[in-house]
PDB file of C-alpha atoms in Angstrom:
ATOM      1  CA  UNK A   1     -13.897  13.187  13.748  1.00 44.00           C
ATOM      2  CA  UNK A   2     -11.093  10.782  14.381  1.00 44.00           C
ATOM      3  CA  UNK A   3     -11.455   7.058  14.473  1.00 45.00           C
ATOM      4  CA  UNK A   4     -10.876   5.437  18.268  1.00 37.00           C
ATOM      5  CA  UNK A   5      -8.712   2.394  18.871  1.00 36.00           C
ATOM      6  CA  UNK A   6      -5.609   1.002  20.392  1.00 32.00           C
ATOM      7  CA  UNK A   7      -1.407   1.654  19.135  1.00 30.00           C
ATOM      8  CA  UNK A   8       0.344  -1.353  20.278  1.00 31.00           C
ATOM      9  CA  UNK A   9       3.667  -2.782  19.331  1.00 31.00           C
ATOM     10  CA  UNK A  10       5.817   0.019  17.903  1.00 31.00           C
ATOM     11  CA  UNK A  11       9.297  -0.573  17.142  1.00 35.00           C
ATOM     12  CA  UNK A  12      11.725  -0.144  19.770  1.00 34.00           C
ATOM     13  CA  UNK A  13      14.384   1.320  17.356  1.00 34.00           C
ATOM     14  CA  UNK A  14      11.806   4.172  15.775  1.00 33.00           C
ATOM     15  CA  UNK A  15      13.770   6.481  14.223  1.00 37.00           C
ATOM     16  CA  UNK A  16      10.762   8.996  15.251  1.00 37.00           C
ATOM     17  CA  UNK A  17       9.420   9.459  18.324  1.00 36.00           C
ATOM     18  CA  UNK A  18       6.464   6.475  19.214  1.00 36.00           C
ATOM     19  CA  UNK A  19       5.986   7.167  23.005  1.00 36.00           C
ATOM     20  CA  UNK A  20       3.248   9.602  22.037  1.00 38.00           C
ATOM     21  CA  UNK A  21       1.375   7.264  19.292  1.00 37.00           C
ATOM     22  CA  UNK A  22       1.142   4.667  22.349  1.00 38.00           C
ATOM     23  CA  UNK A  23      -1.126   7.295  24.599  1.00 36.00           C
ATOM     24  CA  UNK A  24      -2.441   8.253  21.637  1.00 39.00           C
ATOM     25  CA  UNK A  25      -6.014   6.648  21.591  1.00 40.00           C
ATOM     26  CA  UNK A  26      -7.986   8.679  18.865  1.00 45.00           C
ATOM     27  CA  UNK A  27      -6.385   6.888  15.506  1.00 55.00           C
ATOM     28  CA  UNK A  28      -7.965   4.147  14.341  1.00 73.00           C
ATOM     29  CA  UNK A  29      -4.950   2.591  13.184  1.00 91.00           C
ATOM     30  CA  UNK A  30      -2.921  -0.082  15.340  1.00 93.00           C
ATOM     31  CA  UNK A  31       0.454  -1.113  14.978  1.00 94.00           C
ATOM     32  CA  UNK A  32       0.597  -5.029  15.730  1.00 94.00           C
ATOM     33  CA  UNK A  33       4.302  -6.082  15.109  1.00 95.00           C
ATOM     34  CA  UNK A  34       7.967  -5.014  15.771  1.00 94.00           C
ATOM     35  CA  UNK A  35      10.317  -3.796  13.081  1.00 95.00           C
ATOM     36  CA  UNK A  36      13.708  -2.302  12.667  1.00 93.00           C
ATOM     37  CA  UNK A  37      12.550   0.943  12.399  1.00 97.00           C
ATOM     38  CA  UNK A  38       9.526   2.908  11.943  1.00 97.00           C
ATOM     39  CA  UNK A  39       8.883   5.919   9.647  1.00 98.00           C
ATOM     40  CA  UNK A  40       6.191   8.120   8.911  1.00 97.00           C
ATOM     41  CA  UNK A  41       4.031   7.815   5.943  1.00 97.00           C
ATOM     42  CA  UNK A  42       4.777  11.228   4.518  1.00 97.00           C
ATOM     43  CA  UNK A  43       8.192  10.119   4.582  1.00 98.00           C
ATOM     44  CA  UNK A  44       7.667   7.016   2.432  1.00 97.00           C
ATOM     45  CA  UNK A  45       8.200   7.393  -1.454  1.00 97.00           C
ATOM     46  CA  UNK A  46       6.353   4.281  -3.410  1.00 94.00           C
ATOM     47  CA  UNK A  47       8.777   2.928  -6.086  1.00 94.00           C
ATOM     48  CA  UNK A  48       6.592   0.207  -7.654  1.00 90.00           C
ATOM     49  CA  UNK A  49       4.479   2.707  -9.853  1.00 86.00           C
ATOM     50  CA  UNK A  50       1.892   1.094 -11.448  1.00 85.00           C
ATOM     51  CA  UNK A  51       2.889  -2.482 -11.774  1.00 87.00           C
ATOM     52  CA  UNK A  52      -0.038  -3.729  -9.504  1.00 88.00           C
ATOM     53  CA  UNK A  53      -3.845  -2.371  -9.475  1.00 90.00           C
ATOM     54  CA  UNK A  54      -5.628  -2.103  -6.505  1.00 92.00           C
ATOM     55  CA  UNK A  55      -9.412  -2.059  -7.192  1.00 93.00           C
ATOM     56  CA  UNK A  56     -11.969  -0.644  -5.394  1.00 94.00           C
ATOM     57  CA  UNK A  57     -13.291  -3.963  -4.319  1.00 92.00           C
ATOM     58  CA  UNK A  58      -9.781  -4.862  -2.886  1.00 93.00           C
ATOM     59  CA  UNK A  59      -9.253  -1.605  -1.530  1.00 94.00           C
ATOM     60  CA  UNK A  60     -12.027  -1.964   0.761  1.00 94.00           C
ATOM     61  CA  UNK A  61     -11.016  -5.239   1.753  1.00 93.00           C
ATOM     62  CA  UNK A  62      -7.424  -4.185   2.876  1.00 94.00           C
ATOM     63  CA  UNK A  63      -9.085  -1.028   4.280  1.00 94.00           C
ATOM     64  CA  UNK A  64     -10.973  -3.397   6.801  1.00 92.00           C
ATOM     65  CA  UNK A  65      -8.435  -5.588   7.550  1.00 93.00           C
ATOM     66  CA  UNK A  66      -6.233  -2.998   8.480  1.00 95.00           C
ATOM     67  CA  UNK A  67      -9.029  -1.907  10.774  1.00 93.00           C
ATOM     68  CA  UNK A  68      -9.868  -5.079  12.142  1.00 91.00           C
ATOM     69  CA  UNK A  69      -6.029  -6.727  12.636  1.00 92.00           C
ATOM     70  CA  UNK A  70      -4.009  -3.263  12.139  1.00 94.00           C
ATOM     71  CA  UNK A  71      -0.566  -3.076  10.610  1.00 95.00           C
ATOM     72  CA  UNK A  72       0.833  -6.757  11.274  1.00 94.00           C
ATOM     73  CA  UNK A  73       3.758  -6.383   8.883  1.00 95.00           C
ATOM     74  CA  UNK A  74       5.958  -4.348   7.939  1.00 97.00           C
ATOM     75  CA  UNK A  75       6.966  -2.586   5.180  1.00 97.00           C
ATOM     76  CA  UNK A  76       9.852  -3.328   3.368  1.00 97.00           C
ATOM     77  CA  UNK A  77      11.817   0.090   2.584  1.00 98.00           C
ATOM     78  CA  UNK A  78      14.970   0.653   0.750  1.00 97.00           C
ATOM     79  CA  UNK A  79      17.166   4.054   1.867  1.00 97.00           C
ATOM     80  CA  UNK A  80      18.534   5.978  -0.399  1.00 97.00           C
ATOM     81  CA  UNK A  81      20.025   9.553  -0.941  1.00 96.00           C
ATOM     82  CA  UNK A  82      17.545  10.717   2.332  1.00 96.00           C
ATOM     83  CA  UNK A  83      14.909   9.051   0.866  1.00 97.00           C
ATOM     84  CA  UNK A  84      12.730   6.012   2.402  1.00 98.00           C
ATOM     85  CA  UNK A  85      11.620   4.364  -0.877  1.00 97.00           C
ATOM     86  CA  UNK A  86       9.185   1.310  -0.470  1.00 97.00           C
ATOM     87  CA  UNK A  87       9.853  -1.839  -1.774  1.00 96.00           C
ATOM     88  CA  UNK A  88       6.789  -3.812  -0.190  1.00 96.00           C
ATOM     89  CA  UNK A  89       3.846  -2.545   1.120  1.00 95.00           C
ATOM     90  CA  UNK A  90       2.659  -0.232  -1.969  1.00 95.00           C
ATOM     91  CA  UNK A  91      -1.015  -1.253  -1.801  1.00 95.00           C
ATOM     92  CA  UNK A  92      -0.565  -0.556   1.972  1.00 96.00           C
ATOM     93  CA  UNK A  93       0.669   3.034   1.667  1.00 97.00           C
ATOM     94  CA  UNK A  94      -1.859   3.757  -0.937  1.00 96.00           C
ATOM     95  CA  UNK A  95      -5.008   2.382   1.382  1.00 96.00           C
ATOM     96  CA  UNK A  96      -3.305   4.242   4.401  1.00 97.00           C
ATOM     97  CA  UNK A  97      -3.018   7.943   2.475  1.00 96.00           C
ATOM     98  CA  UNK A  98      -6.873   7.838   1.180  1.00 96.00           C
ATOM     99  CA  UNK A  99      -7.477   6.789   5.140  1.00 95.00           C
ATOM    100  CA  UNK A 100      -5.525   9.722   5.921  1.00 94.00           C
ATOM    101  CA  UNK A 101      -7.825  11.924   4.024  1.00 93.00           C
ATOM    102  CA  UNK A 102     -11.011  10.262   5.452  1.00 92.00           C
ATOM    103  CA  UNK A 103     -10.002  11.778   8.790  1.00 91.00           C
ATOM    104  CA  UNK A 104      -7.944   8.856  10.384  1.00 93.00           C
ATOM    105  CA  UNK A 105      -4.412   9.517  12.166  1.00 91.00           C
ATOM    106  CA  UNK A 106      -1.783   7.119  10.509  1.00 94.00           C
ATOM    107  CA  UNK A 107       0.692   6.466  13.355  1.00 94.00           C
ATOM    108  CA  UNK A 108       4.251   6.026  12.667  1.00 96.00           C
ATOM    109  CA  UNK A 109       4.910   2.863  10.148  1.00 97.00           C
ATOM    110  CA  UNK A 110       6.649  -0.124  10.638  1.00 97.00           C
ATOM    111  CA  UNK A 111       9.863  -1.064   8.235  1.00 98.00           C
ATOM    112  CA  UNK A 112      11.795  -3.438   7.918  1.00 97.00           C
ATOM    113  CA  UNK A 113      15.272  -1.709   5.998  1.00 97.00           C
ATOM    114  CA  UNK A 114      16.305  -3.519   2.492  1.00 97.00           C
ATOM    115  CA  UNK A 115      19.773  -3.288   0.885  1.00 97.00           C
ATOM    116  CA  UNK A 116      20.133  -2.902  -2.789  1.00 97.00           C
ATOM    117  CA  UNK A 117      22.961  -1.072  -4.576  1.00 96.00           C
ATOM    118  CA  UNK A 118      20.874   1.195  -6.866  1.00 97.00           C
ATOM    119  CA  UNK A 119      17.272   1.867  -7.864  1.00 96.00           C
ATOM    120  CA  UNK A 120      18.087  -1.028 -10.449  1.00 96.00           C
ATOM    121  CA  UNK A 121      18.665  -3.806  -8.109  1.00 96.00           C
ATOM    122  CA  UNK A 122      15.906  -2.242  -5.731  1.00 96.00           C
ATOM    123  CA  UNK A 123      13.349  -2.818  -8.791  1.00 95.00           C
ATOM    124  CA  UNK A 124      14.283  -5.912  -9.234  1.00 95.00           C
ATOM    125  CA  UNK A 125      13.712  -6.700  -5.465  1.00 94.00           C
ATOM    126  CA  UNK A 126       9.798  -5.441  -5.848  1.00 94.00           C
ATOM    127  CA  UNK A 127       9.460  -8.139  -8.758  1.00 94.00           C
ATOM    128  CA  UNK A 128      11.261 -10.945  -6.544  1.00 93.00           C
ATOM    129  CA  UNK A 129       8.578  -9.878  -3.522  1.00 91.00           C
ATOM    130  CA  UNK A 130       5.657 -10.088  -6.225  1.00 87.00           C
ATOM    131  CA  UNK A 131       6.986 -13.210  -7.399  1.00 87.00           C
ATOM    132  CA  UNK A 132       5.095 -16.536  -5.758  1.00 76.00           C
ATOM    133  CA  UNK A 133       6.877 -19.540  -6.097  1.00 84.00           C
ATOM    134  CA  UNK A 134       4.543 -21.761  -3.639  1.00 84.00           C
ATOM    135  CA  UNK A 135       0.992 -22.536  -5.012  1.00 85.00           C
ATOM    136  CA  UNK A 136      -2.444 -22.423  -2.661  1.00 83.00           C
ATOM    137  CA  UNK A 137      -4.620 -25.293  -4.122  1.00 86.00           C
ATOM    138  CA  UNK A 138      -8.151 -25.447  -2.673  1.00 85.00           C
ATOM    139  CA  UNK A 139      -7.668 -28.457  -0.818  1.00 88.00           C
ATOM    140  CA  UNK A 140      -4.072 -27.133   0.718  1.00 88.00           C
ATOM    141  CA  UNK A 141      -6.372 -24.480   1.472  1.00 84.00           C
ATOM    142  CA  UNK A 142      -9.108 -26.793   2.979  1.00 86.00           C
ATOM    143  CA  UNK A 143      -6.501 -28.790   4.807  1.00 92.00           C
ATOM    144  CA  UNK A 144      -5.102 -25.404   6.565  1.00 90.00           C
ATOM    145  CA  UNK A 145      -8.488 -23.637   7.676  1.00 87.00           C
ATOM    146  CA  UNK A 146      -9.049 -27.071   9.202  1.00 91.00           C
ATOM    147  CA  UNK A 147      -5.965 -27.374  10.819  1.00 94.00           C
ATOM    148  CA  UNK A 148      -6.029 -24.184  13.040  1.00 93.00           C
ATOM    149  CA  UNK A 149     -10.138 -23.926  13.365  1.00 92.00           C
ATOM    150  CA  UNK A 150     -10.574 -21.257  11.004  1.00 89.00           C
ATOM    151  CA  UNK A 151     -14.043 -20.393   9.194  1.00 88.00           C
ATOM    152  CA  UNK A 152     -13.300 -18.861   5.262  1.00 84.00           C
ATOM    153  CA  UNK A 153     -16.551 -17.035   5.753  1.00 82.00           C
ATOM    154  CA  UNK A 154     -15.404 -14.797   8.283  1.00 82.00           C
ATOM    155  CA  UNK A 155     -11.994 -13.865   6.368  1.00 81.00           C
ATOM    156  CA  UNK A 156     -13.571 -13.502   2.177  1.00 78.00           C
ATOM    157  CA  UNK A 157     -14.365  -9.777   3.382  1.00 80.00           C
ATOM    158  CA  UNK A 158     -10.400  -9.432   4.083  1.00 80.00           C
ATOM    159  CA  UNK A 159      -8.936 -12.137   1.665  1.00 76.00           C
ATOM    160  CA  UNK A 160      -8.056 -11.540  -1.920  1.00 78.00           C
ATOM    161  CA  UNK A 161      -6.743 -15.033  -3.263  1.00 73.00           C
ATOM    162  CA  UNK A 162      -7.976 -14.725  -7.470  1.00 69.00           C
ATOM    163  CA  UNK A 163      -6.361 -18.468  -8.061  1.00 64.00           C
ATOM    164  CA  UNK A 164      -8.846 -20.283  -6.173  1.00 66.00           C
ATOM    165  CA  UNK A 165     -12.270 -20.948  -6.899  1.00 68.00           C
ATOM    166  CA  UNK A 166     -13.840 -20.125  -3.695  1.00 63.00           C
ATOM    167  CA  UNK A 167     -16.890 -21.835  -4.219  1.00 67.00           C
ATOM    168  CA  UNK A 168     -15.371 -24.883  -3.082  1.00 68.00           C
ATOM    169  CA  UNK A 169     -15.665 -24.096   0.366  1.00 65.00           C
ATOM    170  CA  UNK A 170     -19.178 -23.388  -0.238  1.00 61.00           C
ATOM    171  CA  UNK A 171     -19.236 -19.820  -0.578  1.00 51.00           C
ATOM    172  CA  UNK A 172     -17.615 -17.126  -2.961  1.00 48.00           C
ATOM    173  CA  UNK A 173     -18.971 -14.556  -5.085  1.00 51.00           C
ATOM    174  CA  UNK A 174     -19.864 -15.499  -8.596  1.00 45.00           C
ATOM    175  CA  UNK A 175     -22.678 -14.454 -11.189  1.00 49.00           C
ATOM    176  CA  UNK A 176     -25.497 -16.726 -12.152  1.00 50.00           C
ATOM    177  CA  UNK A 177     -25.319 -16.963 -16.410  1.00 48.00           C
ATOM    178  CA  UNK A 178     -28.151 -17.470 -18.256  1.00 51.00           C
ATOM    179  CA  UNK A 179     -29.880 -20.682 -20.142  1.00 51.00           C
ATOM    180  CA  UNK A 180     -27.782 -19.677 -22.887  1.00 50.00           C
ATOM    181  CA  UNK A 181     -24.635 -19.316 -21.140  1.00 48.00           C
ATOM    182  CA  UNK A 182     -25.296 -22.674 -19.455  1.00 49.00           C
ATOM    183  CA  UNK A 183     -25.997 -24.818 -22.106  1.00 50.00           C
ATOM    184  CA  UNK A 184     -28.080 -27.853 -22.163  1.00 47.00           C
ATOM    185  CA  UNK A 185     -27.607 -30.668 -19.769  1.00 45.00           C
ATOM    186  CA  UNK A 186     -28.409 -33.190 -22.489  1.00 48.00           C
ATOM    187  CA  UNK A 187     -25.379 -31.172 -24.932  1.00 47.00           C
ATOM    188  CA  UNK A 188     -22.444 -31.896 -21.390  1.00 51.00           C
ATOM    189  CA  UNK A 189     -19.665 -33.860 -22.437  1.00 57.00           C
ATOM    190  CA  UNK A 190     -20.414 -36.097 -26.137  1.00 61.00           C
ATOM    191  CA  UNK A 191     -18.775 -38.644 -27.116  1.00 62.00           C
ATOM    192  CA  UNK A 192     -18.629 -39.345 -30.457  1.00 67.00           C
ATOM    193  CA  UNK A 193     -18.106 -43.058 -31.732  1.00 68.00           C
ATOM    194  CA  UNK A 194     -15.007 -44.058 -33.675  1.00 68.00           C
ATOM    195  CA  UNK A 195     -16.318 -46.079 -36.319  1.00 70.00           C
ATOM    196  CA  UNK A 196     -19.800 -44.596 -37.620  1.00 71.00           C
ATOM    197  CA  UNK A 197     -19.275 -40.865 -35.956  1.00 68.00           C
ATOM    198  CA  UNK A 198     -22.199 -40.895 -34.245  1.00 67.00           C
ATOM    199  CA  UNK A 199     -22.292 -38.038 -30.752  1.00 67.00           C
ATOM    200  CA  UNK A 200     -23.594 -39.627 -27.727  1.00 61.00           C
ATOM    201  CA  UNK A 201     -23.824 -37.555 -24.745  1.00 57.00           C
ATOM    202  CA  UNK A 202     -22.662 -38.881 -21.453  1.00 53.00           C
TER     203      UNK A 202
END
């Protein structure tokens, strides 16, 4: 049984035909931004391989936020010899074809079109996309949440950010360890004195 929901904001420039997709309202897959193009996920052929994993964990997290906020960005596709190769979006396209097996229509994809001169230069545009030259730091973090009213509790089911620790906002997933893992209180921090080389503990 198909999944109900709402198609909004194909492309204007599809290069297939999107007027159905917008009647359509038995996928459970919405399109929520406007691209140069948009092409069909059979048509797509991932070039990243496996550079990136995508765990199960993280798989259901993009898997809901698809659901919950659709497709709000495009992929990033390189054309080549008739072929739509992806650039950006490879966790995307992989989430999307297991959805496609669970019984959900995948409407027509977003894509934005990349130039590179061969599959050389296009590989070396997937590691400049991967690359992350600006740094989240939990209080930049803190600072944005605040600004725009946002509430990290109802966005760790769709957020995957492994540099923080999220337990600085007062919630976050970790595993309690063990007396032994702990350590003693009384063992935290010594200090050990300079001239006789006795350890004091702070």
């Amino acid at each position: 049984m198909k999944k109900n929901a709402e198609i909004t904001g194909l492309a204007d420039g599809a290069s297939v035909d999107s007027r159905d997709w917008r009647r359509n309202t038995t996928t459970g897959i919405k399109i929520t931004c406007t691209a140069a193009t948009s092409i069909k996920l059979e048509d797509l052929t991932p070039l990243q391989g496996d550079l990136k994993e995508l765990t199960h964990r993280n798989f259901e997290k993009l898997k809901k936020s698809i659901l919950k906020h659709g497709l709000s960005f495009p992929f990033f596709v390189w054309r080549h010899e008739g072929r739509n190769f992806v650039l950006d979006g490879h966790q995307r396209d992989r989430v999307l074809r297991k959805m496609l097996e669970q019984g959900y229509e995948v409407p027509p994809l977003p894509c934005a079109l990349i130039e590179a001169w061969d599959r050389q230069q296009a590989a070396e545009k997937i590691l400049l996309i991967s690359s992350q030259f600006g740094k989240i730091t939990e209080q930049s973090l803190d600072e944005f949440l605040s600004e725009n009213e946002l509430d990290i509790n109802n966005l760790l089911d769709e957020l995957e950010l492994p540099a923080l620790d999220m337990r600085y906002f007062g919630s976050g997933e970790f595993e309690p360890t063990d007396e032994n893992d702990q350590g003693r209180l009384d063992k935290k921090n010594p200090v050990t004195c300079p001239q006789c080389g006795h350890e004091f503990t702070r």
